Structure formats: structure tokens, C-alpha cells
Amino acid sequence: MNSSASTKERILAAAEVLFAQRGFDGASLRQLTAAAEVNLAAVNYHFGSKDKLVEEVFRRRLDTLNGHRLAALSEVTGKPGTTLEDVLDAFIRPALALSGDGTGSLFMRVLARAFAEHDDHLRQFMSENYGHVMRQFTAEFARLLPQLSREELYWRIDLVTGALTHAMSGFGMIQRKGGVSEAAHREQTIAHLIRFATAGLSHP
């Protein structure tokens, strides 16, 4: 990795930690430069502004996550034998894989902050860059759940997304037991989430 790329990666890694701990408004550029061991000029050179830095923190994780989600969704979309569980697996599994990759759970706390703080700039960024992902999943959910009105479907998808975000953050009551591998715990979580979400989405 060249020096410029290494500096950018250090800034992004430090920003992710600070945003998870302090939120977007609570994390100052002074704290960031100290944590990343860079000067303010380096932050401005690579990102231009704090808003752009926030965007790159999200892009760094979500581009990969949503690439995996769309690839999995493409395997089942529109097929006669596709079940609700198949679509939920495409939505849930890549997200939990990210949360278990060592630093992914930290990003999940950043994501939870984004939901909690209602940042208008970030909301617009997410809509413009990743809204197409949710539209594709929503279309497939709608195909499989024709009895639901559009409004009711949106409510249920929002609640499923909230449950997934909570599970990914690691704050829940259910923690991995000693002697249970990370992979086994992740599979248990996926199975429980899919059963829960299937019941919630398909309820009359």
C-alpha cells in the first residue's frame, strides 16, 4: 500500500471508531487528526470536508455489502420457486457476514448512529447511492407478498431492517456463548432473524 493510500485508510479507520463512539457531531476533526496521527491538511486533501469523510466511511463498507446483497438477490429474483426466506437470506446474510469480520461490528454502530441522529445530509447520500438496492429487494418482497398494500409492506420492511441493524450492532441480549464459534453463532442469528422476519412480513 502506498503512503497516500495508507494515510487515507488510517483516517477512515480512525473516523469509524470516533463516529461509533461519539457520533457524527460529537467527533471533532481535532480528535480525528490525533487518532489517525495526521494533520488537518491530510484530511482536507483526501476528503475535502467532514461531510465527504462521513460519506467515504459509509461507502467503504456499503459498496461491498450491497454488491454481495445484489449478487445473492439476482440468484433468486423472479424465479417461480423463490421463497420469502430466500430473499431474506440474500438481505440478511451478507450484512451479518460484514458485522462479524472483525471491524464490521464497529461500522454497525456507526450505522446505528446514522439512524438515531437523523442526519439529513447522510440520509440524502444513502438514498442517492444505495436506494436502488432497497428498491430491488422491495420489488421482490412485493412480488411474493401481493396481499400487502405498499404502505404496509414499507412498515414491515422498516421493522425487519431495524431488527437486523440491532443484531449486527452486537448490543442485544443474546451474546455468543463460550465454546460456540463466531461462524456458528452467526448462522444461529441468521436462522432466527429469517424466521422472525418471515413471520412478520407474511402475517395477514
PDB file of C-alpha atoms in Angstrom:
ATOM      1  CA  MET A   1       0.000   0.000   0.000  1.00  0.00           C
ATOM      2  CA  ASN A   2       1.499   3.368  -0.949  1.00  0.00           C
ATOM      3  CA  SER A   3       1.900   6.196   1.544  1.00  0.00           C
ATOM      4  CA  SER A   4      -1.104   8.190   0.298  1.00  0.00           C
ATOM      5  CA  ALA A   5      -3.412   5.162   0.394  1.00  0.00           C
ATOM      6  CA  SER A   6      -2.109   4.234   3.847  1.00  0.00           C
ATOM      7  CA  THR A   7      -2.823   7.732   5.162  1.00  0.00           C
ATOM      8  CA  LYS A   8      -6.342   7.685   3.725  1.00  0.00           C
ATOM      9  CA  GLU A   9      -7.021   4.279   5.255  1.00  0.00           C
ATOM     10  CA  ARG A  10      -5.769   5.439   8.667  1.00  0.00           C
ATOM     11  CA  ILE A  11      -8.091   8.423   8.538  1.00  0.00           C
ATOM     12  CA  LEU A  12     -11.071   6.256   7.575  1.00  0.00           C
ATOM     13  CA  ALA A  13     -10.318   3.699  10.301  1.00  0.00           C
ATOM     14  CA  ALA A  14      -9.946   6.406  12.948  1.00  0.00           C
ATOM     15  CA  ALA A  15     -13.117   8.150  11.766  1.00  0.00           C
ATOM     16  CA  GLU A  16     -15.088   4.920  12.009  1.00  0.00           C
ATOM     17  CA  VAL A  17     -14.003   4.445  15.638  1.00  0.00           C
ATOM     18  CA  LEU A  18     -14.759   8.045  16.600  1.00  0.00           C
ATOM     19  CA  PHE A  19     -18.136   8.139  14.834  1.00  0.00           C
ATOM     20  CA  ALA A  20     -19.121   4.905  16.584  1.00  0.00           C
ATOM     21  CA  GLN A  21     -18.081   6.284  19.980  1.00  0.00           C
ATOM     22  CA  ARG A  22     -19.096   9.936  19.730  1.00  0.00           C
ATOM     23  CA  GLY A  23     -21.485  10.298  16.811  1.00  0.00           C
ATOM     24  CA  PHE A  24     -21.018  12.482  13.759  1.00  0.00           C
ATOM     25  CA  ASP A  25     -21.412  15.823  15.507  1.00  0.00           C
ATOM     26  CA  GLY A  26     -19.558  14.717  18.622  1.00  0.00           C
ATOM     27  CA  ALA A  27     -16.387  13.645  16.815  1.00  0.00           C
ATOM     28  CA  SER A  28     -14.221  16.661  16.022  1.00  0.00           C
ATOM     29  CA  LEU A  29     -11.605  16.940  13.305  1.00  0.00           C
ATOM     30  CA  ARG A  30      -9.032  17.656  16.006  1.00  0.00           C
ATOM     31  CA  GLN A  31      -9.833  14.319  17.657  1.00  0.00           C
ATOM     32  CA  LEU A  32      -9.695  12.618  14.281  1.00  0.00           C
ATOM     33  CA  THR A  33      -6.301  14.002  13.292  1.00  0.00           C
ATOM     34  CA  ALA A  34      -4.884  12.989  16.689  1.00  0.00           C
ATOM     35  CA  ALA A  35      -6.269   9.450  16.430  1.00  0.00           C
ATOM     36  CA  ALA A  36      -5.088   8.966  12.846  1.00  0.00           C
ATOM     37  CA  GLU A  37      -1.754  10.713  13.523  1.00  0.00           C
ATOM     38  CA  VAL A  38      -2.183  13.046  10.564  1.00  0.00           C
ATOM     39  CA  ASN A  39      -2.588  16.781  10.159  1.00  0.00           C
ATOM     40  CA  LEU A  40      -5.720  18.624   9.074  1.00  0.00           C
ATOM     41  CA  ALA A  41      -4.239  19.213   5.633  1.00  0.00           C
ATOM     42  CA  ALA A  42      -4.198  15.443   5.038  1.00  0.00           C
ATOM     43  CA  VAL A  43      -7.903  15.179   5.878  1.00  0.00           C
ATOM     44  CA  ASN A  44      -8.716  18.062   3.558  1.00  0.00           C
ATOM     45  CA  TYR A  45      -6.543  16.608   0.789  1.00  0.00           C
ATOM     46  CA  HIS A  46      -8.204  13.191   0.833  1.00  0.00           C
ATOM     47  CA  PHE A  47     -11.786  14.181   1.635  1.00  0.00           C
ATOM     48  CA  GLY A  48     -12.272  17.934   1.335  1.00  0.00           C
ATOM     49  CA  SER A  49     -14.783  18.221   4.172  1.00  0.00           C
ATOM     50  CA  LYS A  50     -16.158  16.354   7.155  1.00  0.00           C
ATOM     51  CA  ASP A  51     -19.354  15.532   5.254  1.00  0.00           C
ATOM     52  CA  LYS A  52     -17.321  13.897   2.490  1.00  0.00           C
ATOM     53  CA  LEU A  53     -15.333  11.959   5.084  1.00  0.00           C
ATOM     54  CA  VAL A  54     -18.571  10.636   6.583  1.00  0.00           C
ATOM     55  CA  GLU A  55     -19.701   9.582   3.106  1.00  0.00           C
ATOM     56  CA  GLU A  56     -16.462   7.690   2.490  1.00  0.00           C
ATOM     57  CA  VAL A  57     -16.739   5.866   5.816  1.00  0.00           C
ATOM     58  CA  PHE A  58     -20.099   4.545   4.622  1.00  0.00           C
ATOM     59  CA  ARG A  59     -19.005   3.920   1.042  1.00  0.00           C
ATOM     60  CA  ARG A  60     -16.022   1.896   2.249  1.00  0.00           C
ATOM     61  CA  ARG A  61     -18.349  -0.681   3.800  1.00  0.00           C
ATOM     62  CA  LEU A  62     -21.648  -0.388   1.967  1.00  0.00           C
ATOM     63  CA  ASP A  63     -20.317  -0.733  -1.589  1.00  0.00           C
ATOM     64  CA  THR A  64     -19.058  -4.221  -0.751  1.00  0.00           C
ATOM     65  CA  LEU A  65     -22.070  -5.161   1.374  1.00  0.00           C
ATOM     66  CA  ASN A  66     -24.618  -4.160  -1.226  1.00  0.00           C
ATOM     67  CA  GLY A  67     -22.618  -5.773  -4.014  1.00  0.00           C
ATOM     68  CA  HIS A  68     -22.915  -9.079  -2.153  1.00  0.00           C
ATOM     69  CA  ARG A  69     -26.594  -8.483  -1.451  1.00  0.00           C
ATOM     70  CA  LEU A  70     -27.460  -7.768  -5.075  1.00  0.00           C
ATOM     71  CA  ALA A  71     -25.458 -10.762  -6.297  1.00  0.00           C
ATOM     72  CA  ALA A  72     -27.379 -13.027  -3.903  1.00  0.00           C
ATOM     73  CA  LEU A  73     -30.704 -11.421  -4.845  1.00  0.00           C
ATOM     74  CA  SER A  74     -30.030 -11.923  -8.558  1.00  0.00           C
ATOM     75  CA  GLU A  75     -29.836 -15.672  -7.935  1.00  0.00           C
ATOM     76  CA  VAL A  76     -33.455 -15.821  -6.738  1.00  0.00           C
ATOM     77  CA  THR A  77     -35.277 -12.818  -8.219  1.00  0.00           C
ATOM     78  CA  GLY A  78     -38.347 -13.606 -10.290  1.00  0.00           C
ATOM     79  CA  LYS A  79     -37.955 -17.383 -10.141  1.00  0.00           C
ATOM     80  CA  PRO A  80     -41.090 -19.494  -9.589  1.00  0.00           C
ATOM     81  CA  GLY A  81     -39.585 -21.458  -6.696  1.00  0.00           C
ATOM     82  CA  THR A  82     -38.248 -18.436  -4.827  1.00  0.00           C
ATOM     83  CA  THR A  83     -39.467 -18.174  -1.246  1.00  0.00           C
ATOM     84  CA  LEU A  84     -39.609 -15.270   1.167  1.00  0.00           C
ATOM     85  CA  GLU A  85     -36.833 -16.973   3.116  1.00  0.00           C
ATOM     86  CA  ASP A  86     -34.598 -16.958   0.021  1.00  0.00           C
ATOM     87  CA  VAL A  87     -34.941 -13.190  -0.388  1.00  0.00           C
ATOM     88  CA  LEU A  88     -34.440 -12.569   3.313  1.00  0.00           C
ATOM     89  CA  ASP A  89     -31.302 -14.693   3.256  1.00  0.00           C
ATOM     90  CA  ALA A  90     -29.925 -12.517   0.434  1.00  0.00           C
ATOM     91  CA  PHE A  91     -30.698  -9.431   2.526  1.00  0.00           C
ATOM     92  CA  ILE A  92     -29.556 -10.663   5.943  1.00  0.00           C
ATOM     93  CA  ARG A  93     -26.582 -12.998   5.385  1.00  0.00           C
ATOM     94  CA  PRO A  94     -24.186 -10.500   3.726  1.00  0.00           C
ATOM     95  CA  ALA A  95     -24.931  -7.941   6.439  1.00  0.00           C
ATOM     96  CA  LEU A  96     -24.170 -10.335   9.273  1.00  0.00           C
ATOM     97  CA  ALA A  97     -21.052 -11.530   7.467  1.00  0.00           C
ATOM     98  CA  LEU A  98     -19.855  -7.919   7.455  1.00  0.00           C
ATOM     99  CA  SER A  99     -20.658  -7.445  11.138  1.00  0.00           C
ATOM    100  CA  GLY A 100     -18.556 -10.499  12.011  1.00  0.00           C
ATOM    101  CA  ASP A 101     -15.433  -9.643  10.035  1.00  0.00           C
ATOM    102  CA  GLY A 102     -13.567  -8.126  12.988  1.00  0.00           C
ATOM    103  CA  THR A 103     -14.162  -4.414  12.421  1.00  0.00           C
ATOM    104  CA  GLY A 104     -17.569  -4.701  10.770  1.00  0.00           C
ATOM    105  CA  SER A 105     -19.405  -4.640  14.101  1.00  0.00           C
ATOM    106  CA  LEU A 106     -17.859  -1.231  14.743  1.00  0.00           C
ATOM    107  CA  PHE A 107     -19.323   0.040  11.490  1.00  0.00           C
ATOM    108  CA  MET A 108     -22.702  -1.317  12.527  1.00  0.00           C
ATOM    109  CA  ARG A 109     -22.569   1.039  15.496  1.00  0.00           C
ATOM    110  CA  VAL A 110     -21.813   3.874  13.093  1.00  0.00           C
ATOM    111  CA  LEU A 111     -24.827   2.799  11.057  1.00  0.00           C
ATOM    112  CA  ALA A 112     -26.986   2.729  14.191  1.00  0.00           C
ATOM    113  CA  ARG A 113     -25.799   6.285  14.916  1.00  0.00           C
ATOM    114  CA  ALA A 114     -26.930   7.327  11.456  1.00  0.00           C
ATOM    115  CA  PHE A 115     -30.427   6.023  12.139  1.00  0.00           C
ATOM    116  CA  ALA A 116     -30.545   7.662  15.578  1.00  0.00           C
ATOM    117  CA  GLU A 117     -29.170  11.090  14.639  1.00  0.00           C
ATOM    118  CA  HIS A 118     -31.389  11.681  11.580  1.00  0.00           C
ATOM    119  CA  ASP A 119     -28.635  13.462   9.673  1.00  0.00           C
ATOM    120  CA  ASP A 120     -30.287  14.989   6.573  1.00  0.00           C
ATOM    121  CA  HIS A 121     -27.076  15.086   4.512  1.00  0.00           C
ATOM    122  CA  LEU A 122     -26.315  11.440   5.265  1.00  0.00           C
ATOM    123  CA  ARG A 123     -29.906  10.414   4.583  1.00  0.00           C
ATOM    124  CA  GLN A 124     -29.715  12.043   1.156  1.00  0.00           C
ATOM    125  CA  PHE A 125     -26.361  10.401   0.441  1.00  0.00           C
ATOM    126  CA  MET A 126     -27.718   6.965   1.378  1.00  0.00           C
ATOM    127  CA  SER A 127     -30.843   7.450  -0.717  1.00  0.00           C
ATOM    128  CA  GLU A 128     -28.916   8.598  -3.796  1.00  0.00           C
ATOM    129  CA  ASN A 129     -26.238   5.902  -3.617  1.00  0.00           C
ATOM    130  CA  TYR A 130     -27.985   2.873  -2.131  1.00  0.00           C
ATOM    131  CA  GLY A 131     -31.701   3.478  -2.570  1.00  0.00           C
ATOM    132  CA  HIS A 132     -31.690   1.261  -5.670  1.00  0.00           C
ATOM    133  CA  VAL A 133     -30.693  -1.711  -3.517  1.00  0.00           C
ATOM    134  CA  MET A 134     -33.733  -1.418  -1.262  1.00  0.00           C
ATOM    135  CA  ARG A 135     -35.962  -0.809  -4.283  1.00  0.00           C
ATOM    136  CA  GLN A 136     -34.867  -4.106  -5.804  1.00  0.00           C
ATOM    137  CA  PHE A 137     -35.466  -6.006  -2.566  1.00  0.00           C
ATOM    138  CA  THR A 138     -38.797  -4.259  -2.046  1.00  0.00           C
ATOM    139  CA  ALA A 139     -39.919  -5.231  -5.549  1.00  0.00           C
ATOM    140  CA  GLU A 140     -39.193  -8.884  -4.846  1.00  0.00           C
ATOM    141  CA  PHE A 141     -40.889  -8.749  -1.444  1.00  0.00           C
ATOM    142  CA  ALA A 142     -43.918  -7.173  -3.138  1.00  0.00           C
ATOM    143  CA  ARG A 143     -43.988  -9.959  -5.747  1.00  0.00           C
ATOM    144  CA  LEU A 144     -44.022 -12.586  -3.005  1.00  0.00           C
ATOM    145  CA  LEU A 145     -46.478 -10.700  -0.762  1.00  0.00           C
ATOM    146  CA  PRO A 146     -49.145  -9.374  -3.157  1.00  0.00           C
ATOM    147  CA  GLN A 147     -51.719  -9.236  -0.367  1.00  0.00           C
ATOM    148  CA  LEU A 148     -49.912  -6.358   1.353  1.00  0.00           C
ATOM    149  CA  SER A 149     -50.502  -2.734   0.470  1.00  0.00           C
ATOM    150  CA  ARG A 150     -47.394  -0.739  -0.430  1.00  0.00           C
ATOM    151  CA  GLU A 151     -47.615   1.214   2.831  1.00  0.00           C
ATOM    152  CA  GLU A 152     -47.958  -1.926   4.940  1.00  0.00           C
ATOM    153  CA  LEU A 153     -45.033  -3.545   3.140  1.00  0.00           C
ATOM    154  CA  TYR A 154     -42.848  -0.488   3.836  1.00  0.00           C
ATOM    155  CA  TRP A 155     -43.728  -0.628   7.526  1.00  0.00           C
ATOM    156  CA  ARG A 156     -42.764  -4.270   7.756  1.00  0.00           C
ATOM    157  CA  ILE A 157     -39.515  -3.885   5.814  1.00  0.00           C
ATOM    158  CA  ASP A 158     -38.533  -0.975   8.063  1.00  0.00           C
ATOM    159  CA  LEU A 159     -39.086  -3.117  11.149  1.00  0.00           C
ATOM    160  CA  VAL A 160     -37.106  -6.032   9.702  1.00  0.00           C
ATOM    161  CA  THR A 161     -34.269  -3.645   8.842  1.00  0.00           C
ATOM    162  CA  GLY A 162     -34.313  -2.326  12.400  1.00  0.00           C
ATOM    163  CA  ALA A 163     -34.099  -5.834  13.838  1.00  0.00           C
ATOM    164  CA  LEU A 164     -31.194  -6.644  11.517  1.00  0.00           C
ATOM    165  CA  THR A 165     -29.322  -3.457  12.441  1.00  0.00           C
ATOM    166  CA  HIS A 166     -29.777  -4.249  16.132  1.00  0.00           C
ATOM    167  CA  ALA A 167     -28.465  -7.784  15.666  1.00  0.00           C
ATOM    168  CA  MET A 168     -25.476  -6.508  13.691  1.00  0.00           C
ATOM    169  CA  SER A 169     -24.543  -3.945  16.359  1.00  0.00           C
ATOM    170  CA  GLY A 170     -23.857  -6.618  18.980  1.00  0.00           C
ATOM    171  CA  PHE A 171     -25.868  -4.795  21.657  1.00  0.00           C
ATOM    172  CA  GLY A 172     -28.551  -7.470  22.027  1.00  0.00           C
ATOM    173  CA  MET A 173     -29.352  -9.746  24.955  1.00  0.00           C
ATOM    174  CA  ILE A 174     -28.138 -12.819  23.055  1.00  0.00           C
ATOM    175  CA  GLN A 175     -24.361 -12.946  23.052  1.00  0.00           C
ATOM    176  CA  ARG A 176     -22.099 -15.653  21.682  1.00  0.00           C
ATOM    177  CA  LYS A 177     -21.594 -18.411  24.251  1.00  0.00           C
ATOM    178  CA  GLY A 178     -18.209 -19.770  25.189  1.00  0.00           C
ATOM    179  CA  GLY A 179     -17.322 -22.745  23.035  1.00  0.00           C
ATOM    180  CA  VAL A 180     -19.519 -21.550  20.157  1.00  0.00           C
ATOM    181  CA  SER A 181     -17.572 -20.347  17.128  1.00  0.00           C
ATOM    182  CA  GLU A 182     -18.228 -16.968  15.550  1.00  0.00           C
ATOM    183  CA  ALA A 183     -19.408 -18.712  12.372  1.00  0.00           C
ATOM    184  CA  ALA A 184     -21.825 -20.979  14.269  1.00  0.00           C
ATOM    185  CA  HIS A 185     -23.234 -18.042  16.248  1.00  0.00           C
ATOM    186  CA  ARG A 186     -23.698 -16.077  13.023  1.00  0.00           C
ATOM    187  CA  GLU A 187     -25.620 -18.965  11.449  1.00  0.00           C
ATOM    188  CA  GLN A 188     -27.865 -19.166  14.516  1.00  0.00           C
ATOM    189  CA  THR A 189     -28.525 -15.438  14.292  1.00  0.00           C
ATOM    190  CA  ILE A 190     -29.302 -15.651  10.568  1.00  0.00           C
ATOM    191  CA  ALA A 191     -31.715 -18.535  11.114  1.00  0.00           C
ATOM    192  CA  HIS A 192     -33.552 -16.752  13.941  1.00  0.00           C
ATOM    193  CA  LEU A 193     -33.751 -13.478  12.036  1.00  0.00           C
ATOM    194  CA  ILE A 194     -35.101 -15.137   8.905  1.00  0.00           C
ATOM    195  CA  ARG A 195     -37.787 -16.984  10.886  1.00  0.00           C
ATOM    196  CA  PHE A 196     -38.721 -13.791  12.740  1.00  0.00           C
ATOM    197  CA  ALA A 197     -38.783 -11.673   9.581  1.00  0.00           C
ATOM    198  CA  THR A 198     -40.730 -14.259   7.604  1.00  0.00           C
ATOM    199  CA  ALA A 199     -43.412 -14.347  10.275  1.00  0.00           C
ATOM    200  CA  GLY A 200     -43.570 -10.558  10.459  1.00  0.00           C
ATOM    201  CA  LEU A 201     -43.662  -9.956   6.723  1.00  0.00           C
ATOM    202  CA  SER A 202     -46.181 -12.655   5.908  1.00  0.00           C
ATOM    203  CA  HIS A 203     -48.589 -12.115   8.797  1.00  0.00           C
ATOM    204  CA  PRO A 204     -52.117 -11.432   7.463  1.00  0.00           C
TER     205      PRO A 204
END
